[in-house]
Amino acid sequence: MSSPLIIIAIDGGAASGKSSTSRLLAERFNLLHVDTGSFYRHLTSELLQRAVPHTEVAAVQTTVSRLQLSTRLNGRSAQMLVDGHAAGDEIRGQNVNEHVSHYAAIPAVRAALLAYQRGQVDVAKQHGFRGLVMEGRDIGSVIFPQADFRFFLHADPIERAKRRAAEGRQDSVAERDRLDSSRKAAPLVVPAGAIDIDSTFLTLEQVVEKLAGLIAPKLK
Ligand code: CDP
Ligand code: CDP
């Protein structure tokens, strides 16, 4: 009998290290990496291209309900296709950075992604992964509250802004955190019972070792 898939949820604020940590864990343990932030970014880009403002909630709802979402693999990462198309680099740009938290606060946008995100378990199974590591803002609280591991990555906001600047990217880390934490629908919170890690004074490698040390015994 094949062993059950392991589910690892990683949440945290902007530039807290979720994606880098998740990618390295996925490699180490043969997991599907699912960056749900990239899904919100892709939908944001689609809505901006269609000139549907976040203030027009009904139009946002109609538009997202018509989009066909599918998945292809990009290495070990799940890449969301919208009507058969992958997103470009613009989803990491300033325009999407400035708008994504506004669209992500709309319940219809979150609802459009809910089943799609949970469906990544089947994608992991189909491709022979040992499990999945999914990162975002509401993974341990809403998407997979029963995950085998739920981690929350903290880091001082000044340190996080420095990390983004070091990547040469313009981002309003503090403003996105404020919007993500204060929205009504699935706000950014530390889920009850999650393992809290403060990475302000840790290197990426130290964070990965910490998490991997907790995960490894479960995979024996
Ligand atoms: O990489 P970074 O942490 O800066 O952001 P991201 O993970 O790419 O997420 C971009 C935005 O998508 C966040 O600021 C949230 O507004 C939204 N998001 C969300 O609401 N729920 C998730 N599970 C993931 C992202
Ligand atoms: O996915 P998220 O926005 O949470 O963060 P990320 O894109 O994984 O990390 C942002 C940047 O911080 C990357 O360049 C990482 O290499 C770096 N980082 C770091 O310097 N120290 C850590 N402990 C974690 C990440």
XYZ file of C-alpha atoms and ligand atoms in Angstrom:
270
model
C 0.000 0.000 0.000
C 1.354 3.477 -0.801
C 1.924 5.748 2.199
C -0.464 8.706 2.580
C 0.599 12.051 1.187
C 2.123 14.458 3.675
C 0.723 18.002 3.719
C 2.868 20.886 4.957
C 1.317 24.336 5.300
C 3.534 27.432 5.512
C 2.030 30.856 6.167
C 3.581 34.216 6.901
C 3.795 37.855 5.901
C 5.348 39.249 2.735
C 9.005 38.295 2.200
C 9.126 36.174 5.340
C 10.890 33.407 3.376
C 7.922 31.167 2.496
C 8.798 30.482 -1.135
C 12.532 29.922 -0.687
C 11.947 27.653 2.290
C 9.155 25.718 0.551
C 11.201 25.158 -2.603
C 14.104 23.710 -0.629
C 11.812 21.480 1.438
C 10.097 20.270 -1.748
C 13.458 19.285 -3.180
C 14.641 17.562 -0.051
C 11.498 15.499 0.553
C 10.131 15.030 -2.999
C 7.104 17.274 -2.470
C 4.983 19.312 -4.843
C 5.607 23.017 -4.155
C 2.471 25.151 -4.284
C 2.932 28.933 -4.079
C -0.656 30.154 -3.611
C 0.519 33.776 -3.683
C 1.354 33.238 -7.356
C -2.284 32.211 -7.927
C -3.598 35.433 -6.359
C -1.024 37.358 -8.362
C -2.090 35.674 -11.609
C -5.793 36.417 -11.013
C -4.876 40.015 -10.145
C -2.986 40.364 -13.400
C -5.966 38.965 -15.354
C -8.373 41.377 -13.662
C -6.069 44.345 -14.260
C -5.682 43.398 -17.933
C -9.452 43.209 -18.256
C -9.737 46.606 -16.495
C -12.009 45.227 -13.763
C -11.274 47.354 -10.656
C -11.282 45.807 -7.192
C -13.988 48.245 -6.153
C -16.439 46.610 -8.634
C -17.013 43.469 -6.591
C -19.859 42.068 -8.720
C -17.823 42.447 -11.924
C -14.833 40.803 -10.227
C -17.052 37.900 -9.196
C -18.487 37.435 -12.717
C -15.052 37.622 -14.311
C -13.317 35.135 -12.007
C -16.226 32.687 -12.168
C -15.680 32.405 -15.945
C -11.963 31.656 -15.786
C -10.823 28.073 -16.366
C -8.060 27.097 -13.939
C -5.714 24.201 -14.636
C -2.231 23.170 -13.510
C 1.061 22.290 -15.128
C 4.330 21.463 -13.464
C 7.255 23.835 -13.567
C 9.978 21.658 -12.041
C 8.532 20.722 -8.659
C 6.225 23.741 -8.551
C 2.573 23.827 -9.508
C 1.950 26.527 -12.079
C -1.627 27.745 -12.468
C -2.903 28.203 -16.008
C -5.791 30.595 -16.583
C -7.721 29.669 -19.714
C -4.680 27.629 -20.696
C -2.134 30.446 -20.190
C 0.709 30.723 -17.683
C 1.461 34.060 -16.030
C 4.467 36.136 -17.069
C 7.007 38.067 -14.995
C 4.514 40.922 -14.589
C 2.944 39.095 -11.631
C 6.040 40.017 -9.555
C 5.985 43.634 -10.695
C 4.969 46.791 -8.901
C 1.476 47.050 -10.382
C 0.461 43.590 -9.172
C 2.215 44.181 -5.812
C 0.091 47.276 -5.318
C -3.231 45.655 -6.243
C -3.043 42.006 -5.207
C -4.088 42.445 -1.557
C -7.165 44.421 -2.621
C -8.382 41.655 -4.932
C -7.373 38.945 -2.424
C -9.710 40.532 0.146
C -12.746 39.854 -2.070
C -14.529 36.648 -0.963
C -15.397 35.680 -4.571
C -11.705 35.719 -5.502
C -10.835 33.509 -2.529
C -13.775 31.210 -3.322
C -12.585 30.850 -6.927
C -9.266 29.474 -5.643
C -10.451 27.333 -2.720
C -11.256 24.037 -4.503
C -8.405 24.610 -6.948
C -5.906 24.828 -4.075
C -7.286 21.752 -2.301
C -7.172 19.932 -5.639
C -3.370 20.209 -5.628
C -3.363 17.060 -3.490
C -4.539 15.162 -6.588
C -1.889 16.855 -8.715
C 0.758 15.700 -6.209
C -0.628 12.140 -6.335
C -0.804 12.031 -10.135
C 2.829 13.066 -10.448
C 4.161 10.666 -7.823
C 5.161 13.230 -5.177
C 5.469 12.169 -1.538
C 3.191 15.058 -0.560
C 2.941 18.798 -0.939
C 4.228 21.953 0.677
C 1.761 24.782 0.187
C 2.568 28.358 1.161
C 0.399 31.448 1.515
C -1.598 33.374 4.093
C -4.491 31.034 5.006
C -3.133 27.560 4.309
C -2.987 26.352 7.925
C -6.125 28.256 8.914
C -8.510 27.669 5.968
C -7.165 25.504 3.142
C -5.598 22.653 5.127
C -6.327 23.097 8.844
C -5.667 19.345 9.224
C -2.232 19.505 7.566
C 0.481 17.251 9.013
C 2.540 20.378 9.733
C 1.467 23.998 9.957
C 4.287 26.508 10.146
C 4.116 30.269 10.485
C 7.190 32.247 9.454
C 7.782 35.553 11.205
C 10.467 38.133 10.493
C 10.836 41.735 11.482
C 9.186 43.986 8.831
C 12.371 46.035 8.369
C 14.367 42.866 7.731
C 11.700 41.672 5.264
C 11.733 44.958 3.369
C 15.544 44.643 3.182
C 15.240 41.114 1.776
C 12.934 42.325 -1.004
C 15.168 45.304 -1.762
C 18.160 42.931 -1.953
C 16.279 41.084 -4.697
C 15.965 44.400 -6.549
C 12.191 44.377 -6.316
C 9.941 47.230 -5.372
C 7.365 46.071 -2.865
C 5.270 47.574 -0.088
C 5.706 44.742 2.377
C 4.199 46.582 5.364
C 1.173 47.826 3.430
C 0.352 44.358 2.067
C 0.714 42.908 5.565
C -1.659 45.539 6.901
C -4.303 44.795 4.243
C -3.853 41.013 4.497
C -4.136 41.021 8.300
C -7.120 43.344 8.520
C -9.422 41.855 5.867
C -12.552 39.953 6.918
C -12.118 36.966 4.573
C -9.359 34.560 5.658
C -7.043 37.181 7.210
C -3.353 36.537 7.763
C -3.243 35.021 11.268
C -1.079 32.564 13.125
C -3.387 29.528 13.131
C -4.018 28.034 16.601
C -1.517 25.238 17.158
C 0.812 26.283 14.320
C 4.579 26.133 14.842
C 5.849 29.684 14.962
C 9.355 30.407 13.625
C 11.040 33.801 13.850
C 13.573 34.016 11.027
C 14.716 37.604 11.619
C 18.174 36.458 12.725
C 18.257 33.134 10.866
C 19.653 32.370 7.439
C 17.480 30.596 4.918
C 19.510 27.408 5.476
C 18.944 27.582 9.241
C 15.184 27.938 8.742
C 15.114 24.987 6.341
C 17.111 22.817 8.756
C 14.727 23.675 11.582
C 11.636 22.692 9.593
C 13.270 19.676 7.963
C 14.303 18.373 11.394
C 10.658 18.348 12.445
C 9.344 16.869 9.179
C 11.924 14.095 8.611
C 10.798 11.741 11.422
C 7.264 11.715 9.990
C 8.580 10.495 6.626
C 10.607 7.585 8.013
O 5.788 36.555 -1.884
P 4.992 37.449 -0.974
O 4.961 36.922 0.419
O 5.390 38.847 -1.031
O 3.487 37.446 -1.487
P 2.702 36.270 -2.142
O 2.784 35.048 -1.303
O 3.129 36.179 -3.560
O 1.190 36.777 -2.047
C 0.750 37.931 -2.730
C -0.551 38.375 -2.093
O -1.558 37.388 -2.361
C -0.558 38.545 -0.589
O -0.086 39.810 -0.183
C -2.025 38.328 -0.260
O -2.778 39.517 -0.487
C -2.482 37.316 -1.296
N -2.521 35.937 -0.772
C -3.617 35.569 -0.024
O -4.478 36.400 0.259
N -3.764 34.293 0.403
C -2.835 33.372 0.118
N -3.017 32.109 0.528
C -1.692 33.729 -0.628
C -1.537 35.039 -1.043
O 7.834 33.830 -0.222
P 8.128 35.018 0.654
O 7.676 36.294 0.070
O 7.644 34.824 2.062
O 9.708 35.115 0.807
P 10.875 34.647 -0.187
O 10.603 35.168 -1.533
O 11.108 33.177 -0.022
O 12.125 35.349 0.483
C 12.454 36.699 0.243
C 13.963 36.826 0.218
O 14.489 36.716 1.525
C 14.693 35.775 -0.636
O 15.652 36.413 -1.419
C 15.355 34.866 0.394
O 16.529 34.271 -0.050
C 15.577 35.807 1.553
N 15.585 35.148 2.862
C 16.564 35.443 3.748
O 17.419 36.275 3.433
N 16.625 34.856 4.986
C 15.688 33.986 5.366
N 15.742 33.419 6.571
C 14.638 33.695 4.458
C 14.621 34.304 3.199
